[in-house]
Amino acid sequence: MLLTDQIGNILNIDTTPIRIISLVPSQTELLYDLGLEQTIVGLTKFCVHPIHLKGDKQIVGGTKQINLDKIKALKPDIILCNKEENTQEIVLACQAICPVHVSDIATIADCLDLIKQYGQLFNKSDNANKICETIDTNLKEFQIYIKEKSSLKVAYFIWKDPWMVAAKGTFIDHLLQLNKFENIYGNLKRYPEVDINKILQEGNPEVILLSSEPYPFKNNHVLEIGRVSNHAKTILVDGEYFSWYGSRLVQAFDYFKQLHDRL
């Protein structure tokens, strides 16, 4: 089977891979939901869903640093990476061991494409199609729900020291737009550093979202940013629903409804 991944690499797969290493937490969750738990042999320390996998499978490092010796010892048939989560150096090093599939996610359409690719790659197309159908149904229901909502100017923070936000070209920004959240940093790209003391002149958001990951924002940070944001409504949000793709999207739209009910 010839399969082209989401960055254009062509994979020549003779047989269905049965020893999988995932270097991306959201993709590990997707593998589990596709019914592939028994084929996962390695994952990262950040692969926390479902939590029991960390106790059952070999940890091969993080998303930015990996232990190549552990990976080689597992004799994987395929390694799953992501353009944003993993470095090019990691991908190249893994390609010297076995085929590597790299995802590249900026939209829900990209997510659905990835799920279907995994379905084809791992002989789980029926499961993949069911997940995609559920996501599509839930998305359509959410679009009806959000239609009458007013747009709100928002800032979505992912890091502190330095303060960093999600901007244009990210999956987070795509989901913000879906929620009718106007990203005040939408004129910037990717994950820029920003000066929170300039937040009023740079957009004066009505709502500030502080993500639970990768930086674990807490209530004290709500107070800190409130002092410079004219006390915009600041909410701690579950970053997994804004940044994890794959089967996490099945639950995401209900979470977004709950978030809007808090505004």
mmCIF file of C-alpha atoms in Angstrom:
data_model
loop_
_atom_site.group_PDB
_atom_site.id
_atom_site.type_symbol
_atom_site.label_atom_id
_atom_site.label_comp_id
_atom_site.label_asym_id
_atom_site.label_seq_id
_atom_site.Cartn_x
_atom_site.Cartn_y
_atom_site.Cartn_z
ATOM 1 C CA MET A 1 0.000 0.000 0.000
ATOM 2 C CA LEU A 2 1.222 3.453 -0.943
ATOM 3 C CA LEU A 3 0.037 6.216 1.364
ATOM 4 C CA THR A 4 0.975 9.909 1.342
ATOM 5 C CA ASP A 5 1.080 11.514 4.780
ATOM 6 C CA GLN A 6 0.005 15.084 5.515
ATOM 7 C CA ILE A 7 3.375 16.661 4.682
ATOM 8 C CA GLY A 8 3.738 14.799 1.405
ATOM 9 C CA ASN A 9 5.927 11.853 2.404
ATOM 10 C CA ILE A 10 5.062 8.668 0.540
ATOM 11 C CA LEU A 11 4.934 5.549 2.699
ATOM 12 C CA ASN A 12 5.223 2.113 1.105
ATOM 13 C CA ILE A 13 3.563 -0.252 3.580
ATOM 14 C CA ASP A 14 3.576 -3.952 2.649
ATOM 15 C CA THR A 15 1.486 -5.240 5.555
ATOM 16 C CA THR A 16 -0.710 -3.673 8.233
ATOM 17 C CA PRO A 17 1.612 -2.292 10.949
ATOM 18 C CA ILE A 18 1.206 -4.153 14.238
ATOM 19 C CA ARG A 19 3.924 -2.462 16.308
ATOM 20 C CA ILE A 20 3.178 1.263 16.575
ATOM 21 C CA ILE A 21 5.059 4.023 18.363
ATOM 22 C CA SER A 22 3.176 7.298 18.811
ATOM 23 C CA LEU A 23 5.083 10.487 19.592
ATOM 24 C CA VAL A 24 1.934 12.623 19.771
ATOM 25 C CA PRO A 25 -0.491 12.501 22.746
ATOM 26 C CA SER A 26 -3.674 13.258 20.810
ATOM 27 C CA GLN A 27 -2.759 10.656 18.199
ATOM 28 C CA THR A 28 -2.170 8.071 20.919
ATOM 29 C CA GLU A 29 -5.703 8.724 22.147
ATOM 30 C CA LEU A 30 -6.964 8.319 18.583
ATOM 31 C CA LEU A 31 -5.205 4.962 18.227
ATOM 32 C CA TYR A 32 -6.913 3.750 21.396
ATOM 33 C CA ASP A 33 -10.324 4.915 20.203
ATOM 34 C CA LEU A 34 -9.764 3.159 16.878
ATOM 35 C CA GLY A 35 -9.329 -0.091 18.801
ATOM 36 C CA LEU A 36 -5.546 -0.290 18.420
ATOM 37 C CA GLU A 37 -4.455 -0.442 22.066
ATOM 38 C CA GLN A 38 -2.782 -3.836 21.652
ATOM 39 C CA THR A 39 -0.644 -2.605 18.746
ATOM 40 C CA ILE A 40 0.823 0.409 20.608
ATOM 41 C CA VAL A 41 4.314 -0.494 21.845
ATOM 42 C CA GLY A 42 5.717 2.951 22.647
ATOM 43 C CA LEU A 43 4.518 6.440 23.493
ATOM 44 C CA THR A 44 5.576 9.705 25.132
ATOM 45 C CA LYS A 45 5.392 10.737 28.765
ATOM 46 C CA PHE A 46 2.715 13.235 27.720
ATOM 47 C CA CYS A 47 0.375 10.541 26.344
ATOM 48 C CA VAL A 48 -2.048 10.731 29.262
ATOM 49 C CA HIS A 49 -5.288 9.535 27.637
ATOM 50 C CA PRO A 50 -6.242 6.912 28.491
ATOM 51 C CA ILE A 51 -4.046 7.144 31.574
ATOM 52 C CA HIS A 52 -3.438 3.409 31.964
ATOM 53 C CA LEU A 53 -1.384 3.280 28.759
ATOM 54 C CA LYS A 54 1.564 4.939 30.506
ATOM 55 C CA GLY A 55 1.748 1.997 32.855
ATOM 56 C CA ASP A 56 1.342 -0.624 30.152
ATOM 57 C CA LYS A 57 3.547 0.715 27.348
ATOM 58 C CA GLN A 58 7.189 1.745 26.967
ATOM 59 C CA ILE A 59 7.838 5.468 27.444
ATOM 60 C CA VAL A 60 10.313 6.609 24.776
ATOM 61 C CA GLY A 61 10.711 10.260 25.837
ATOM 62 C CA GLY A 62 8.714 13.406 25.189
ATOM 63 C CA THR A 63 7.537 15.108 22.038
ATOM 64 C CA LYS A 64 10.722 17.170 21.593
ATOM 65 C CA GLN A 65 13.282 14.746 23.028
ATOM 66 C CA ILE A 66 13.268 11.004 22.430
ATOM 67 C CA ASN A 67 15.354 7.993 23.384
ATOM 68 C CA LEU A 68 16.370 6.440 20.075
ATOM 69 C CA ASP A 69 17.813 3.343 21.714
ATOM 70 C CA LYS A 70 14.468 2.568 23.363
ATOM 71 C CA ILE A 71 12.682 3.156 20.059
ATOM 72 C CA LYS A 72 15.031 0.835 18.163
ATOM 73 C CA ALA A 73 14.688 -1.862 20.822
ATOM 74 C CA LEU A 74 10.900 -1.878 20.361
ATOM 75 C CA LYS A 75 11.336 -2.813 16.666
ATOM 76 C CA PRO A 76 8.411 -0.657 15.486
ATOM 77 C CA ASP A 77 6.662 -1.171 12.167
ATOM 78 C CA ILE A 78 5.746 2.514 12.050
ATOM 79 C CA ILE A 79 6.258 5.698 14.076
ATOM 80 C CA LEU A 80 3.585 8.400 14.193
ATOM 81 C CA CYS A 81 4.700 12.031 14.381
ATOM 82 C CA ASN A 82 3.271 15.518 13.915
ATOM 83 C CA LYS A 83 4.844 18.482 12.139
ATOM 84 C CA GLU A 84 4.210 20.843 15.057
ATOM 85 C CA GLU A 85 4.710 18.523 18.010
ATOM 86 C CA ASN A 86 7.916 16.855 16.823
ATOM 87 C CA THR A 87 11.078 18.379 15.379
ATOM 88 C CA GLN A 88 12.402 17.668 11.907
ATOM 89 C CA GLU A 89 15.456 16.100 13.547
ATOM 90 C CA ILE A 90 13.215 13.614 15.379
ATOM 91 C CA VAL A 91 11.381 12.711 12.187
ATOM 92 C CA LEU A 92 14.624 12.152 10.284
ATOM 93 C CA ALA A 93 16.091 10.044 13.087
ATOM 94 C CA CYS A 94 12.957 7.910 13.218
ATOM 95 C CA GLN A 95 12.905 7.480 9.433
ATOM 96 C CA ALA A 96 16.267 5.713 9.759
ATOM 97 C CA ILE A 97 14.500 3.078 11.896
ATOM 98 C CA CYS A 98 11.201 2.445 10.085
ATOM 99 C CA PRO A 99 8.468 4.231 8.091
ATOM 100 C CA VAL A 100 7.253 7.471 9.721
ATOM 101 C CA HIS A 101 3.825 9.032 9.213
ATOM 102 C CA VAL A 102 3.721 12.792 9.884
ATOM 103 C CA SER A 103 0.446 14.617 10.435
ATOM 104 C CA ASP A 104 -0.071 18.341 9.866
ATOM 105 C CA ILE A 105 -3.242 19.695 11.444
ATOM 106 C CA ALA A 106 -4.649 23.206 11.064
ATOM 107 C CA THR A 107 -8.374 22.537 10.573
ATOM 108 C CA ILE A 108 -11.093 20.059 11.442
ATOM 109 C CA ALA A 109 -10.943 18.873 7.830
ATOM 110 C CA ASP A 110 -7.292 17.966 8.419
ATOM 111 C CA CYS A 111 -8.335 16.016 11.529
ATOM 112 C CA LEU A 112 -10.946 14.028 9.642
ATOM 113 C CA ASP A 113 -8.411 13.303 6.913
ATOM 114 C CA LEU A 114 -5.933 12.003 9.506
ATOM 115 C CA ILE A 115 -8.523 9.752 11.137
ATOM 116 C CA LYS A 116 -9.397 8.242 7.767
ATOM 117 C CA GLN A 117 -5.705 7.784 6.914
ATOM 118 C CA TYR A 118 -5.188 5.875 10.153
ATOM 119 C CA GLY A 119 -8.269 3.820 9.373
ATOM 120 C CA GLN A 120 -6.768 2.837 6.031
ATOM 121 C CA LEU A 121 -3.243 2.362 7.371
ATOM 122 C CA PHE A 122 -4.213 0.175 10.326
ATOM 123 C CA ASN A 123 -7.170 -1.654 8.766
ATOM 124 C CA LYS A 124 -9.672 0.148 10.985
ATOM 125 C CA SER A 125 -11.681 2.027 8.355
ATOM 126 C CA ASP A 126 -15.079 1.140 9.851
ATOM 127 C CA ASN A 127 -14.061 2.534 13.255
ATOM 128 C CA ALA A 128 -12.482 5.587 11.634
ATOM 129 C CA ASN A 129 -15.607 6.339 9.608
ATOM 130 C CA LYS A 130 -17.796 6.079 12.734
ATOM 131 C CA ILE A 131 -15.587 8.565 14.595
ATOM 132 C CA CYS A 132 -15.634 10.956 11.620
ATOM 133 C CA GLU A 133 -19.414 10.707 11.317
ATOM 134 C CA THR A 134 -19.844 11.489 15.004
ATOM 135 C CA ILE A 135 -17.516 14.490 14.789
ATOM 136 C CA ASP A 136 -19.351 15.758 11.697
ATOM 137 C CA THR A 137 -22.757 15.388 13.379
ATOM 138 C CA ASN A 138 -21.594 17.138 16.542
ATOM 139 C CA LEU A 139 -19.975 19.916 14.508
ATOM 140 C CA LYS A 140 -23.176 20.588 12.585
ATOM 141 C CA GLU A 141 -25.172 20.739 15.835
ATOM 142 C CA PHE A 142 -22.648 23.148 17.293
ATOM 143 C CA GLN A 143 -22.781 25.381 14.220
ATOM 144 C CA ILE A 144 -26.525 25.704 14.749
ATOM 145 C CA TYR A 145 -25.961 26.462 18.448
ATOM 146 C CA ILE A 146 -23.297 29.115 17.792
ATOM 147 C CA LYS A 147 -25.142 30.826 14.938
ATOM 148 C CA GLU A 148 -27.062 33.229 17.182
ATOM 149 C CA LYS A 149 -24.121 33.965 19.486
ATOM 150 C CA SER A 150 -22.384 37.323 19.239
ATOM 151 C CA SER A 151 -18.726 37.520 18.304
ATOM 152 C CA LEU A 152 -16.332 38.243 21.146
ATOM 153 C CA LYS A 153 -12.799 39.595 21.035
ATOM 154 C CA VAL A 154 -10.489 37.131 22.758
ATOM 155 C CA ALA A 155 -6.869 36.352 23.530
ATOM 156 C CA TYR A 156 -5.769 32.739 24.034
ATOM 157 C CA PHE A 157 -2.622 32.325 26.147
ATOM 158 C CA ILE A 158 -0.527 29.154 26.034
ATOM 159 C CA TRP A 159 2.601 30.196 28.001
ATOM 160 C CA LYS A 160 4.015 32.530 30.609
ATOM 161 C CA ASP A 161 7.574 33.880 31.017
ATOM 162 C CA PRO A 162 7.476 34.803 28.242
ATOM 163 C CA TRP A 163 3.775 35.326 27.660
ATOM 164 C CA MET A 164 2.796 33.548 24.440
ATOM 165 C CA VAL A 165 -0.487 33.264 22.562
ATOM 166 C CA ALA A 166 -2.054 31.188 19.818
ATOM 167 C CA ALA A 167 -2.274 33.227 16.623
ATOM 168 C CA LYS A 168 -3.028 32.723 12.935
ATOM 169 C CA GLY A 169 -2.275 29.385 11.282
ATOM 170 C CA THR A 170 -2.858 27.235 14.351
ATOM 171 C CA PHE A 171 -5.498 24.620 15.089
ATOM 172 C CA ILE A 172 -6.349 26.609 18.212
ATOM 173 C CA ASP A 173 -7.119 29.693 16.146
ATOM 174 C CA HIS A 174 -9.279 27.588 13.814
ATOM 175 C CA LEU A 175 -11.364 26.444 16.789
ATOM 176 C CA LEU A 176 -11.532 29.983 18.166
ATOM 177 C CA GLN A 177 -13.029 31.126 14.871
ATOM 178 C CA LEU A 178 -15.514 28.270 14.991
ATOM 179 C CA ASN A 179 -16.590 29.576 18.410
ATOM 180 C CA LYS A 180 -17.036 33.101 16.983
ATOM 181 C CA PHE A 181 -14.076 34.262 19.043
ATOM 182 C CA GLU A 182 -12.232 37.043 17.255
ATOM 183 C CA ASN A 183 -8.555 36.489 18.041
ATOM 184 C CA ILE A 184 -6.983 39.880 18.792
ATOM 185 C CA TYR A 185 -3.624 38.363 17.810
ATOM 186 C CA GLY A 186 -4.970 36.979 14.529
ATOM 187 C CA ASN A 187 -2.680 39.379 12.664
ATOM 188 C CA LEU A 188 0.329 37.459 14.017
ATOM 189 C CA LYS A 189 1.477 33.951 13.142
ATOM 190 C CA ARG A 190 1.726 30.693 15.072
ATOM 191 C CA TYR A 191 2.721 31.196 18.752
ATOM 192 C CA PRO A 192 4.255 34.652 19.181
ATOM 193 C CA GLU A 193 5.524 36.232 22.364
ATOM 194 C CA VAL A 194 3.444 39.232 23.424
ATOM 195 C CA ASP A 195 3.711 42.027 25.950
ATOM 196 C CA ILE A 196 0.664 41.769 28.197
ATOM 197 C CA ASN A 197 1.164 45.397 29.245
ATOM 198 C CA LYS A 198 0.157 46.336 25.686
ATOM 199 C CA ILE A 199 -2.928 44.123 25.565
ATOM 200 C CA LEU A 200 -5.332 47.082 25.643
ATOM 201 C CA GLN A 201 -3.716 48.866 22.701
ATOM 202 C CA GLU A 202 -3.232 45.638 20.772
ATOM 203 C CA GLY A 203 -6.864 44.560 20.879
ATOM 204 C CA ASN A 204 -8.495 45.119 24.268
ATOM 205 C CA PRO A 205 -10.101 41.655 24.460
ATOM 206 C CA GLU A 206 -13.479 41.100 26.067
ATOM 207 C CA VAL A 207 -12.477 37.561 27.064
ATOM 208 C CA ILE A 208 -9.078 36.065 27.907
ATOM 209 C CA LEU A 209 -8.628 32.318 27.791
ATOM 210 C CA LEU A 210 -5.773 30.810 29.811
ATOM 211 C CA SER A 211 -5.036 27.282 28.653
ATOM 212 C CA SER A 212 -4.288 24.331 30.918
ATOM 213 C CA GLU A 213 -1.501 23.273 28.561
ATOM 214 C CA PRO A 214 1.303 23.428 27.684
ATOM 215 C CA TYR A 215 1.587 25.944 30.555
ATOM 216 C CA PRO A 216 -0.586 25.073 33.568
ATOM 217 C CA PHE A 217 -2.259 28.417 34.203
ATOM 218 C CA LYS A 218 -3.896 28.808 37.627
ATOM 219 C CA ASN A 219 -6.158 31.290 39.425
ATOM 220 C CA ASN A 220 -3.240 33.536 40.423
ATOM 221 C CA HIS A 221 -2.529 34.102 36.729
ATOM 222 C CA VAL A 222 -6.139 35.176 36.226
ATOM 223 C CA LEU A 223 -5.542 37.949 38.763
ATOM 224 C CA GLU A 224 -2.188 38.860 37.241
ATOM 225 C CA ILE A 225 -3.515 39.363 33.741
ATOM 226 C CA GLY A 226 -6.647 41.042 35.056
ATOM 227 C CA ARG A 227 -4.541 43.931 36.341
ATOM 228 C CA VAL A 228 -3.348 44.827 32.826
ATOM 229 C CA SER A 229 -6.403 43.871 30.761
ATOM 230 C CA ASN A 230 -8.964 46.256 32.184
ATOM 231 C CA HIS A 231 -10.332 43.201 34.013
ATOM 232 C CA ALA A 232 -11.510 41.409 30.889
ATOM 233 C CA LYS A 233 -13.420 38.239 31.707
ATOM 234 C CA THR A 234 -10.616 35.731 32.175
ATOM 235 C CA ILE A 235 -11.304 31.996 32.162
ATOM 236 C CA LEU A 236 -9.137 28.946 32.732
ATOM 237 C CA VAL A 237 -9.884 26.536 29.882
ATOM 238 C CA ASP A 238 -9.057 22.914 29.183
ATOM 239 C CA GLY A 239 -6.402 23.214 26.502
ATOM 240 C CA GLU A 240 -6.957 19.657 25.309
ATOM 241 C CA TYR A 241 -10.270 20.668 23.754
ATOM 242 C CA PHE A 242 -8.644 23.514 21.853
ATOM 243 C CA SER A 243 -5.416 21.827 20.768
ATOM 244 C CA TRP A 244 -5.964 18.045 20.686
ATOM 245 C CA TYR A 245 -7.282 16.704 17.407
ATOM 246 C CA GLY A 246 -8.425 13.247 16.370
ATOM 247 C CA SER A 247 -11.091 11.560 18.474
ATOM 248 C CA ARG A 248 -10.891 14.295 21.159
ATOM 249 C CA LEU A 249 -13.143 16.318 18.823
ATOM 250 C CA VAL A 250 -16.019 13.956 19.610
ATOM 251 C CA GLN A 251 -16.245 15.600 23.052
ATOM 252 C CA ALA A 252 -15.028 19.089 22.161
ATOM 253 C CA PHE A 253 -18.264 20.681 21.004
ATOM 254 C CA ASP A 254 -20.106 19.881 24.226
ATOM 255 C CA TYR A 255 -17.218 21.467 26.100
ATOM 256 C CA PHE A 256 -17.447 24.582 23.921
ATOM 257 C CA LYS A 257 -21.164 24.885 24.687
ATOM 258 C CA GLN A 258 -20.390 24.746 28.406
ATOM 259 C CA LEU A 259 -17.739 27.419 27.934
ATOM 260 C CA HIS A 260 -20.190 29.757 26.195
ATOM 261 C CA ASP A 261 -22.669 29.221 29.009
ATOM 262 C CA ARG A 262 -20.026 30.667 31.366
ATOM 263 C CA LEU A 263 -19.576 33.844 29.335
#
